[in-house]
Coordinates of C-alpha atoms and ligand atoms in Angstrom, one line a residue:
X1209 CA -7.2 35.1 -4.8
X1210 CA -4.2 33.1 -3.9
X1211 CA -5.1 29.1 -4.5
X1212 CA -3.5 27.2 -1.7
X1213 CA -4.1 23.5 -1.5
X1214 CA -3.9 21.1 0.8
X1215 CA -3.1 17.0 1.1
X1216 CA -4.2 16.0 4.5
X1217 CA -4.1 12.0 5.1
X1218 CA -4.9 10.4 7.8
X1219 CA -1.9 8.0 8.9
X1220 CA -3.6 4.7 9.3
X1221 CA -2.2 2.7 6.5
X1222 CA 0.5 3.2 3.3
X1223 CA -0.3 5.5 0.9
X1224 CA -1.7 4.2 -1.9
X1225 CA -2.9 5.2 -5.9
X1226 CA -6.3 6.8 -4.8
X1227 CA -4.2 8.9 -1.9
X1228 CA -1.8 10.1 -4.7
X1229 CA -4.6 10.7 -7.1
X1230 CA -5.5 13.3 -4.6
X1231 CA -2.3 14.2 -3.5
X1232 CA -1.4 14.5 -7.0
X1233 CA -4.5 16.6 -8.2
X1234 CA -4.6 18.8 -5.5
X1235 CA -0.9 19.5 -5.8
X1236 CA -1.5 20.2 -9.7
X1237 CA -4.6 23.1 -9.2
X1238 CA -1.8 24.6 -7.0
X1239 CA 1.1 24.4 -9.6
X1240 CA -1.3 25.5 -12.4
X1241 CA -2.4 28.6 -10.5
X1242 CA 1.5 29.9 -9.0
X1243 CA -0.4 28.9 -5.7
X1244 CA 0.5 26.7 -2.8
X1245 CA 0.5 23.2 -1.6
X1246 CA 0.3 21.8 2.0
X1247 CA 1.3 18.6 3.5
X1248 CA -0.7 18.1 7.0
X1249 CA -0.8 14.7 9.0
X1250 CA -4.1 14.2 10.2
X1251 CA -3.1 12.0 13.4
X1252 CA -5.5 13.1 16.2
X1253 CA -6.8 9.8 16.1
X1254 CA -3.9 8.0 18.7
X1255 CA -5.0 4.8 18.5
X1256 CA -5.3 4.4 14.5
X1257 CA -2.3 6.6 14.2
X1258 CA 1.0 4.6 13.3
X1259 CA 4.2 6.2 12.6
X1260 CA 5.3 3.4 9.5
X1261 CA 2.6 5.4 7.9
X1262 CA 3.4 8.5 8.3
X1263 CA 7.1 7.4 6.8
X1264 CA 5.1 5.7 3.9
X1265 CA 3.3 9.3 3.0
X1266 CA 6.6 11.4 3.0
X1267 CA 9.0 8.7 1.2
X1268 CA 5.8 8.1 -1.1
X1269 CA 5.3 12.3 -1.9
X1270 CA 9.6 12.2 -2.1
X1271 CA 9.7 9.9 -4.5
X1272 CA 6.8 11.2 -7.2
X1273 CA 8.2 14.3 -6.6
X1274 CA 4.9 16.0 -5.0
X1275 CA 6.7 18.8 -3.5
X1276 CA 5.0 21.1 -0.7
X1277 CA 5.8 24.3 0.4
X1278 CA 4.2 24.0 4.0
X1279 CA 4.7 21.6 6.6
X1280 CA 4.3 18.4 7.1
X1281 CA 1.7 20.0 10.1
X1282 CA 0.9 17.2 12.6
X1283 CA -2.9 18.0 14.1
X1284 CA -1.5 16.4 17.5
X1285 CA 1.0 19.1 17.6
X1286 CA -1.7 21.9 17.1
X1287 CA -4.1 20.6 20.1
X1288 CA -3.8 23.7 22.0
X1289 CA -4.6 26.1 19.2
X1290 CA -8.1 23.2 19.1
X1291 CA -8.5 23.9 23.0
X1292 CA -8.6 27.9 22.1
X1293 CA -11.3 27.4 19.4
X1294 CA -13.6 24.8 21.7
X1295 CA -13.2 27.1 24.3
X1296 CA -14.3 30.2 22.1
X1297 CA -17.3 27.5 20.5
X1298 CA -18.3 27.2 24.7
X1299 CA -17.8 30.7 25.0
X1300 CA -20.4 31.3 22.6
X1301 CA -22.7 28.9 22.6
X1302 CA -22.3 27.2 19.6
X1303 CA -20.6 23.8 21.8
X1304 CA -21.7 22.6 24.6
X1305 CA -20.5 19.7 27.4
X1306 CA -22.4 16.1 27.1
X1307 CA -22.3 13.8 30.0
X1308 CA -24.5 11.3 28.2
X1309 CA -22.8 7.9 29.0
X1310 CA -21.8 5.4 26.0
X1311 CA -24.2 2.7 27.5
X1312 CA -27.0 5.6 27.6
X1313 CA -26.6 6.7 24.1
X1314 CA -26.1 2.7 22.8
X1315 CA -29.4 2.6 24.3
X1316 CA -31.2 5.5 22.4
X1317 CA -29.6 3.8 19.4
X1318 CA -31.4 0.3 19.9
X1319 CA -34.5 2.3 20.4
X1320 CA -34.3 4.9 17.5
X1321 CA -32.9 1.8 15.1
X1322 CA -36.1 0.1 16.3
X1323 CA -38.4 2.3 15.3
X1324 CA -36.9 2.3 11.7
X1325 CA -35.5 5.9 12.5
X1326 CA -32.0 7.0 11.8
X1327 CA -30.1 7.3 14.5
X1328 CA -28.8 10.3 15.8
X1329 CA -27.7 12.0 19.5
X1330 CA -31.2 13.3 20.6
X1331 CA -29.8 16.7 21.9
X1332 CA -30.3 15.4 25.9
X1333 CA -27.6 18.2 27.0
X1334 CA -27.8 20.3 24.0
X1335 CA -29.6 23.4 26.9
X1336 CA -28.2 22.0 30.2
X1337 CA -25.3 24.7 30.0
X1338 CA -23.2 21.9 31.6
X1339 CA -19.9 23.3 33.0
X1340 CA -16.6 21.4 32.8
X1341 CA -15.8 19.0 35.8
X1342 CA -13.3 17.2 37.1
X1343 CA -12.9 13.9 37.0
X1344 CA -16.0 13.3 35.1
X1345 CA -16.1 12.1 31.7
X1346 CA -17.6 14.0 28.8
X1347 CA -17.4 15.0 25.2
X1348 CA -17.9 18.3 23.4
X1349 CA -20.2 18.4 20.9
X1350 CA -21.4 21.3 18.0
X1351 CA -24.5 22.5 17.7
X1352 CA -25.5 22.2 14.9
X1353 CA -28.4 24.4 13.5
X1354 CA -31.8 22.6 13.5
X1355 CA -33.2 23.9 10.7
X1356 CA -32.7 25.1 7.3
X1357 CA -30.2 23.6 4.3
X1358 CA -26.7 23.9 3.8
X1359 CA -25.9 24.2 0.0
X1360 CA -22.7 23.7 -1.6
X1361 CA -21.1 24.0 -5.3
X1362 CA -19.6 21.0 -5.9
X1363 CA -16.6 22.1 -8.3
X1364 CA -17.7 17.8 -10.2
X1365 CA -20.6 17.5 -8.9
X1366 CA -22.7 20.7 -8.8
X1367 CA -25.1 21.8 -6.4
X1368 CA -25.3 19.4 -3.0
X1369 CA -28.1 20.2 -0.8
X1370 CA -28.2 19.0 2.9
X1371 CA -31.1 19.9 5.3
X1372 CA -30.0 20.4 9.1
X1373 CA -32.4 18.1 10.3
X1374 CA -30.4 15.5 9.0
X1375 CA -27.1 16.1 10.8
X1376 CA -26.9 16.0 14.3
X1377 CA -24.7 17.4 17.3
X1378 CA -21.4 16.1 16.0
X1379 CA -18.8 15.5 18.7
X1380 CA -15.7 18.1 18.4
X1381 CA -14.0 16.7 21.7
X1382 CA -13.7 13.2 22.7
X1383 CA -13.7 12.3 26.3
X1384 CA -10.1 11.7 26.4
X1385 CA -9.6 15.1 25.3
X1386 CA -8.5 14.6 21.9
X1387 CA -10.3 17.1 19.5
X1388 CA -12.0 14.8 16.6
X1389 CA -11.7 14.7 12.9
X1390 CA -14.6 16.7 11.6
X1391 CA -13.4 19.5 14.0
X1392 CA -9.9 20.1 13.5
X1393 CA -9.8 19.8 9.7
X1394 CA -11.7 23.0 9.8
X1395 CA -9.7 24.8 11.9
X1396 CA -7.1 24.0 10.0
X1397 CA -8.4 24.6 6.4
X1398 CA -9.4 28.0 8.6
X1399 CA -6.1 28.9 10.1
X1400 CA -4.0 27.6 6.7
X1401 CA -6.1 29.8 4.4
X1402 CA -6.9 27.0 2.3
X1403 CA -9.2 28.0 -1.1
X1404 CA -9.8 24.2 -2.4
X1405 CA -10.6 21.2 -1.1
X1406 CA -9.9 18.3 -3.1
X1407 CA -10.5 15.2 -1.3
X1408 CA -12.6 11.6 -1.6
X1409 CA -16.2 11.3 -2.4
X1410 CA -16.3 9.5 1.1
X1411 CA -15.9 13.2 2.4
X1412 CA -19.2 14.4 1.3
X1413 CA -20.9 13.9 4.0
X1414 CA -19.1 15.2 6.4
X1415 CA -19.3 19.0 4.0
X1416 CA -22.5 20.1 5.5
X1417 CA -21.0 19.6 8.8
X1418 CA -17.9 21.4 8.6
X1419 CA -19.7 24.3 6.7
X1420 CA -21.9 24.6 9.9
X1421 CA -19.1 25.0 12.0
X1422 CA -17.2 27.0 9.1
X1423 CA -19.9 29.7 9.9
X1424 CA -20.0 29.5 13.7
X1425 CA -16.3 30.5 13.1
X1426 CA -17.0 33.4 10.7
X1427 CA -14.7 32.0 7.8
X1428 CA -15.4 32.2 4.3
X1429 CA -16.1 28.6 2.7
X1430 CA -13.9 26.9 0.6
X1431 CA -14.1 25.7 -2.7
X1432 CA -15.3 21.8 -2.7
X1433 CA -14.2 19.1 -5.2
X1434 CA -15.1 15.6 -4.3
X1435 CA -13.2 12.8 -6.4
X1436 CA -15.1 8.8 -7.4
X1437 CA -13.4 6.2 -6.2
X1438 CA -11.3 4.0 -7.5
X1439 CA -11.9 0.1 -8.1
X1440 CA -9.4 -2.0 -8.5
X1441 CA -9.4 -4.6 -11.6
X1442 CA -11.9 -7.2 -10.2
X1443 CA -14.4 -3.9 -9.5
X1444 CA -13.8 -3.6 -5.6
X1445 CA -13.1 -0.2 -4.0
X1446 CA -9.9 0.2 -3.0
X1447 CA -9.2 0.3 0.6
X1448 CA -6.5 1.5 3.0
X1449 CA -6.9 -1.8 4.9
X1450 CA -7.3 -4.3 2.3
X1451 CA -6.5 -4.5 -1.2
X1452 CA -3.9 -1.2 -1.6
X1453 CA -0.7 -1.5 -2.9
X1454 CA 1.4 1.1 -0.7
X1455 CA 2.9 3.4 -3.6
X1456 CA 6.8 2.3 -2.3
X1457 CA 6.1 -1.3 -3.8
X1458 CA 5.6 -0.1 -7.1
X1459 CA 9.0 1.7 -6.6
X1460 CA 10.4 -1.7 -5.7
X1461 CA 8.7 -2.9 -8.5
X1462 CA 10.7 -0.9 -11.2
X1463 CA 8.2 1.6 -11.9
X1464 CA 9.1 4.9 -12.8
X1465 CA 7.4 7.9 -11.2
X1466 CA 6.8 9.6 -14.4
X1467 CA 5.1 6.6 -15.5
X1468 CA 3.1 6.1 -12.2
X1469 CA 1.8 9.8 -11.8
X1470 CA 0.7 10.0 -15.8
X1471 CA -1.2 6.7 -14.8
X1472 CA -2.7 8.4 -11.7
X1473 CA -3.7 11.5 -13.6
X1474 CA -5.8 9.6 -16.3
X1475 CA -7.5 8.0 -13.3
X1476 CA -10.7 10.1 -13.3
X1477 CA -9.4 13.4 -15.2
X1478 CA -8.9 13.7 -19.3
X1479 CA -7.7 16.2 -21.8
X1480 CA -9.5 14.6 -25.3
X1481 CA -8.2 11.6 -25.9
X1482 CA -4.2 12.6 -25.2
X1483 CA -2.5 9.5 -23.1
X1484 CA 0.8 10.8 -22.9
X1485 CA 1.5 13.6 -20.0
X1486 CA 4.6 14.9 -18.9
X1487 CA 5.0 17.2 -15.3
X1488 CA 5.0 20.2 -17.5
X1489 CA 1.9 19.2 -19.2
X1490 CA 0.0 18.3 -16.3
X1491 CA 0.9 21.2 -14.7
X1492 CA 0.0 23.3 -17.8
X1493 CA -3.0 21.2 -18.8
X1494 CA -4.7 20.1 -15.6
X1495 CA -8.2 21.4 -14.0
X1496 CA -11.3 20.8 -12.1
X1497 CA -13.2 21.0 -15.0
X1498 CA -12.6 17.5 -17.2
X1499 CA -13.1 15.6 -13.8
X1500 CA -14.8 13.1 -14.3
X1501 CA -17.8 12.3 -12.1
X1502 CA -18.0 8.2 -12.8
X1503 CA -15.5 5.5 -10.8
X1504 CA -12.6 5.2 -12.2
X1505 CA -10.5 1.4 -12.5
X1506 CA -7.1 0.0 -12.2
X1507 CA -5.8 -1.1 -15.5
X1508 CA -2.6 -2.5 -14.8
X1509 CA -1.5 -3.1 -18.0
X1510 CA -2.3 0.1 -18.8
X1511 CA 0.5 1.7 -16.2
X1512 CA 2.8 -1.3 -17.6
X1513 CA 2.4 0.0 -20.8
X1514 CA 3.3 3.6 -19.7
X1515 CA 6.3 2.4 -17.8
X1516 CA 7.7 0.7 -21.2
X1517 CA 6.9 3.9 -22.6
X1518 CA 8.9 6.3 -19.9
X1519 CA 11.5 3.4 -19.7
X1520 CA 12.1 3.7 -23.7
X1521 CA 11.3 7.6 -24.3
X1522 CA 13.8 8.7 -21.2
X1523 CA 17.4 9.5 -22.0
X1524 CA 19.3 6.6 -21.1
X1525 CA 21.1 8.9 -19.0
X1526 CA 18.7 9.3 -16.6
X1527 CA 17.3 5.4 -16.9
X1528 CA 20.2 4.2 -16.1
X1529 CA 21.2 6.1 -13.2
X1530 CA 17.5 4.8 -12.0
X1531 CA 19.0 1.3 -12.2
X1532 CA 21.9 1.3 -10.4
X1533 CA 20.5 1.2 -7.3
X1534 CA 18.0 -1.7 -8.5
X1535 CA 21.2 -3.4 -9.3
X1536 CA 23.0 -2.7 -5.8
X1537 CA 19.7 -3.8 -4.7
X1538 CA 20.3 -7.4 -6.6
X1539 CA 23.7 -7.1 -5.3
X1540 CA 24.9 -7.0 -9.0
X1541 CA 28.5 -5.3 -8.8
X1542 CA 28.3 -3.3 -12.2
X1543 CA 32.0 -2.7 -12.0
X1544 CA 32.2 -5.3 -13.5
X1545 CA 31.0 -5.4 -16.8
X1546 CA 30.1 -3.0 -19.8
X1547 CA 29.4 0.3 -19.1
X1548 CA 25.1 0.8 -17.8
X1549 CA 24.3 3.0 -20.3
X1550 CA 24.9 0.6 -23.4
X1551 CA 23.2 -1.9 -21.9
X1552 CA 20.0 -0.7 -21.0
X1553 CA 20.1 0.7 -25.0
X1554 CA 20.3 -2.8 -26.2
X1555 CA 17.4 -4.2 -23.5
X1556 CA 15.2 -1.5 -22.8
X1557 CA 12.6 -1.9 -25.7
X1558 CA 12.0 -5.3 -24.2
X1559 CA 11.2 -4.9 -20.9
X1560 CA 8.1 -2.9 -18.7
X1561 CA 9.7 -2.6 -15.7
X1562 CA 13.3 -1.4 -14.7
X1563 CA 12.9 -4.8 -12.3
X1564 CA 12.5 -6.8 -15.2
X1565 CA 15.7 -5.2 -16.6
X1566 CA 17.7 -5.9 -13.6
X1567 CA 16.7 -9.6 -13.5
X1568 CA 17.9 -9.9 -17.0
X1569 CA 21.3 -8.3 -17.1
X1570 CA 22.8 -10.3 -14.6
X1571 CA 25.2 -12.5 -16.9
X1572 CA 26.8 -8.9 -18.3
X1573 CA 28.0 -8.5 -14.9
X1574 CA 28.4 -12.3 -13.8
X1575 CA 29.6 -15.6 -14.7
X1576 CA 26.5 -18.1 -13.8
X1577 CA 26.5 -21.4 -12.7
X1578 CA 23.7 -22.9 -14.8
X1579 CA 22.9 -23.7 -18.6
X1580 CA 18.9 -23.4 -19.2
X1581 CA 17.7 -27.6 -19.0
X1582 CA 15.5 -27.2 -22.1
X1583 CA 18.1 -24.8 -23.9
X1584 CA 20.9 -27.6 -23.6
X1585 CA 18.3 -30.4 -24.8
X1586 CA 17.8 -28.5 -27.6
X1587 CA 21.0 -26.7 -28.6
X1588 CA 24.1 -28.4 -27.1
X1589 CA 24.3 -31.2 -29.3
X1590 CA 27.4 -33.0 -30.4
X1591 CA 27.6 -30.8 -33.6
X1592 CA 27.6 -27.8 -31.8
X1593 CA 31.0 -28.4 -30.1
X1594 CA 32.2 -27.7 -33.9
X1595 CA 30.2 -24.8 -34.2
X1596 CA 31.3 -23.3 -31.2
X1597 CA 35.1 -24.1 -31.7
X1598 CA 35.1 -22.4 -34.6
X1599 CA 33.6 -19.4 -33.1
X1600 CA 35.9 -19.2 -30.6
X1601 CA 39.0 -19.7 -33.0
X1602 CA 37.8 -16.7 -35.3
X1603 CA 36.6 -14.2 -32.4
X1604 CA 40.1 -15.0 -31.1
X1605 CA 41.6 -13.9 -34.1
X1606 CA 39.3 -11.3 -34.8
X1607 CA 41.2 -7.4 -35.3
X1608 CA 38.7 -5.0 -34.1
X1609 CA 36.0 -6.7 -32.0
X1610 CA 33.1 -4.9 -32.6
X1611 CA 29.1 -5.7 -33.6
X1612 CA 29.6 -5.7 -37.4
X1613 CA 32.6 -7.7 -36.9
X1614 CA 30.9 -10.2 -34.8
X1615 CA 28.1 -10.5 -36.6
X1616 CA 30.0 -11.4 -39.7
X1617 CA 31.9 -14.2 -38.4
X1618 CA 28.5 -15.7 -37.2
X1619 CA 27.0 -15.5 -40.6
X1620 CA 29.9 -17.0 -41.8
X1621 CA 30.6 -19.9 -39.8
X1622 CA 26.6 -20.6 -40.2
X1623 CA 27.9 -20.8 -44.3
X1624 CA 31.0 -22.4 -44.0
X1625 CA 29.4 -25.4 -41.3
X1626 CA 25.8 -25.3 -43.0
X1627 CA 24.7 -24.7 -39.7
X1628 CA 21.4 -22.3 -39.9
X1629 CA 22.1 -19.0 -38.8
X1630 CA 19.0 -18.9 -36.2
X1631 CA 21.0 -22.2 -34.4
X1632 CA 24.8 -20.6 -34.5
X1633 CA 22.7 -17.8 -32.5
X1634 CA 21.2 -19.8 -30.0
X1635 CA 23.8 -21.9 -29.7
X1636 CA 26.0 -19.0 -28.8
X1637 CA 23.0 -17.1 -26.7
X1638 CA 22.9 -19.7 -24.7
X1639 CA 26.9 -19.7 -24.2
X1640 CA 26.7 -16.2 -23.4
X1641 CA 23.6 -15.9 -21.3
X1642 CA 22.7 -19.5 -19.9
X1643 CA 19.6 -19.0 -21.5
X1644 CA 17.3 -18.9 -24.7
X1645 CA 16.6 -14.7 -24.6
X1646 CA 18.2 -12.0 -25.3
X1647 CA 18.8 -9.3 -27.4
X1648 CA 20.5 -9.8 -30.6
X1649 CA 23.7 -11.8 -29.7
X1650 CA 26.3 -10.0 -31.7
X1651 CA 25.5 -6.9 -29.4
X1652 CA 26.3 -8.9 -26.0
X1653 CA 29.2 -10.2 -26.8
X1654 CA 30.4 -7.0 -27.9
X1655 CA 29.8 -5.1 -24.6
X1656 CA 30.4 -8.6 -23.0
X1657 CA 34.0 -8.3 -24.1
X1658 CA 36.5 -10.4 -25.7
X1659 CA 38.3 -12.4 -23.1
X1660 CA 34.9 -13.0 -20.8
X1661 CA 32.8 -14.4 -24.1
X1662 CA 36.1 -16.5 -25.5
X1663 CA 36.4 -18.0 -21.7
X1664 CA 32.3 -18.7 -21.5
X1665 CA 32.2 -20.2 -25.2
X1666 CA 35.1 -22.5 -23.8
X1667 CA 33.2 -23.3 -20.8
X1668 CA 29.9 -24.0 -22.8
X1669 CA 32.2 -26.6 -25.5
X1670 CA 33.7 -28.5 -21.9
X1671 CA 30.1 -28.4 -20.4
X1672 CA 28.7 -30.4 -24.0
X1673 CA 32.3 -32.7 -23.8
X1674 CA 31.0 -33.5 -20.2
X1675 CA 27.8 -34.4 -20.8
Ligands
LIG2957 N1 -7.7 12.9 6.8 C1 -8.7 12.6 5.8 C2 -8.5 11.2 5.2 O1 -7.3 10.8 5.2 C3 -8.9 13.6 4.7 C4 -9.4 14.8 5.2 C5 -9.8 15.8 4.2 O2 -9.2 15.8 3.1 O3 -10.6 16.7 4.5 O4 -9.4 10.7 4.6

């Protein structure tokens, strides 16, 4: 058997980490087995339907690299292949036309709720062999069987037993025409020769139904898997409407997607203890099996650990060409300063996020306006105009301006001023920077150059003179 897969949101909000867990998981059974995955937009639903979402599902897939090899299918662009199979339902039997009004059926409710019953559509045109009419509204509903259980193997849950009795006529057509969830999903799963389902626990329920109309359709039933939710860190479930982040704002964010998609996979699935996953391993590695059956919860500083991990264990290469376009983004013009790649070398062990970086690389790049208040109450004293003078005369002088070379005169000048080594440097940091942190300072001014770090040291000594 071929293993085809499918991800079928519905586009009423952004996509967000429990959509890509199942995006993500669905998409790996299909990698692991040489099988096939599916992007379908489940949209029948017009008025919950918005198009920002859509965008938010394909830039979100793009970006964590979650190929598919069919579609994206739109439901609303299938409707007539839905009119066939209502009509072949009718045909048969197994649908029939209700002309129940809303106010009749609201009133059944009342009643049945009163009682202390569930309520359910008591079957009032389930024999009336209605035919369609113009100009009249109704809605198509299934039957479903009355009796008897519908069992399924839940591939993390086991064996899930519903009795018929339980479910009742579920509508398939609305009375604007539009063919409803429950319906068209299994058409679709039908027509696309999907084998497993991997979707939300919050799907369970609706399993027994689409099974029933599975067999009214003579197709073979898929494999289930039905995921736990996710909570976030305060132990809420995580809703499309609420509390999601959409998966483009950790993008934003400087996040990397091989840092976001290991964090998604350890969200409900493990392989022993191992942390660390790469897209090879987790398409080598990953099954049904080691799913776990218990909620799973949002740790961010887990994923911000991951990201430092990717940001530091990633050739700089690749890291680098990531931040350019944070740094267009920040308008930073890195034409104009020291080559990327050296300086993400010297700042990437201190950072989590390629934001983060960004933020703190601008003064390679630019000159900046302000000294740090603190920094110059504490460091720009009258001694250190000496200090700094005599900095600038021997990095002026200095033959080959490198790291070694800098570093030297620093330690020396500390000696020859008895100026402590930890205050030449922060005197100097905060020359170079404008602030109190930064990688070691003999570094920056290397890849900050000659001429720029002579002209800010001079600008730091007239700023102390001024003050
Ligand atoms: N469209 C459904 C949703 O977004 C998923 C349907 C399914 O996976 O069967 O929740």
């Amino acid at each position: 058997m071929k293993v085809k897969t499918r991800f079928a949101p519905s586009p009423t909000g952004n996509l967000h980490i429990g959509s890509i867990r199942t995006a993500l998981y669905s998409w790996l059974f299909a990698r692991h087995h040489g099988g096939k995955f599916v992007l379908r937009i489940e949209d029948t639903d017009l008025s919950r339907s918005k198009s920002i979402s859509i965008n938010s599902i394909i830039n979100g897939l793009k970006w964590l690299g979650l190929n598919w090899d069919e579609g994206p299918y739109f439901q609303t662009e299938r409707l007539n292949r839905y009119k066939e199979v209502i009509n072949f339902l009718l045909e048969k039997r197994d649908a029939y036309i209700c002309i129940c009004s809303p106010q009749e059926l609201e009133e059944i409710r009342i009643k049945q709720i009163r009682k202390g019953n569930k309520p359910r559509y008591p079957g009032t045109c389930r024999n009336l062999q209605i035919k369609k009419r113009l100009n009249k509204n109704y809605v198509i509903r299934f039957k479903n069987p009355l009796f008897g259980e519908i069992e399924f193997q839940d591939k993390i849950r086991g064996k899930i037993i519903f009795n018929n009795a339980e479910l009742d006529d579920l509508v398939i057509q609305r009375s604007n025409g539009m063919p409803t969830y429950n319906f068209c999903v299994v058409v679709d799963d039908l027509d696309m020769k999907i084998t497993h389902i991997i979707r939300g626990e919050d799907h369970i329920n609706n399993t027994p139904r689409q099974i029933n109309i599975l067999h009214s359709l003579g197709g073979k039933i898929p494999v289930y898997a039905h995921l736990s939710m996710i909570l976030d860190e305060e132990g809420h479930k995580i809703s499309k409407r609420k509390n999601a982040i959409n998966i483009i704002d950790y993008h934003k964010n400087g996040f990397l997607p091989e840092a976001l998609l290991n964090y998604i996979i350890r969200l409900g699935w493990s392989y022993g203890d191992k942390e660390i996953f790469d897209i090879s391993e987790m398409k080598e590695l990953f099954n049904l099996k080691f799913i776990s059956k218990s909620p799973s919860k949002i740790n961010m500083n887990k994923l911000l650990w991951l990201n430092k991990y990717y940001i530091n264990n990633l050739s700089l290469n690749y890291i680098s060409n990531l931040l350019k376009n944070y740094m267009k983004n920040q308008n930073i013009n890195i034409k104009n300063g020291p080559d990327l790649e050296s300086v993400v070398k010297i700042l990437r062990s201190r950072f989590n996020t390629l934001k983060e970086i960004t933020e703190s690389c601008r003064y390679f790049y630019e000159e900046f306006d302000f000294f740090n208040k603190l920094a110059v109450e504490k460091y720009f004293t009258t001694e250190s105009v000496y200090t700094l003078e005599e900095l600038y005369k021997r990095m002026k002088n200095l033959s080959v301006w490198d790291n070694y070379n800098i570093l030297t005169i620093i330690n020396n000048v500390s000696k020859d001023l008895t100026v402590k080594t930890k205050v030449v440097n922060m005197v100097l940091r905060i020359s170079m920077t404008g602030n109190m942190y930064s990688p070691s300072i003999s570094s920056i001014i290397n890849l900050i150059g000659r001429e720029k770090s002579l002209s800010r040291i001079k600008k730091a000594i007239n700023y102390i003179k001024s003050l």
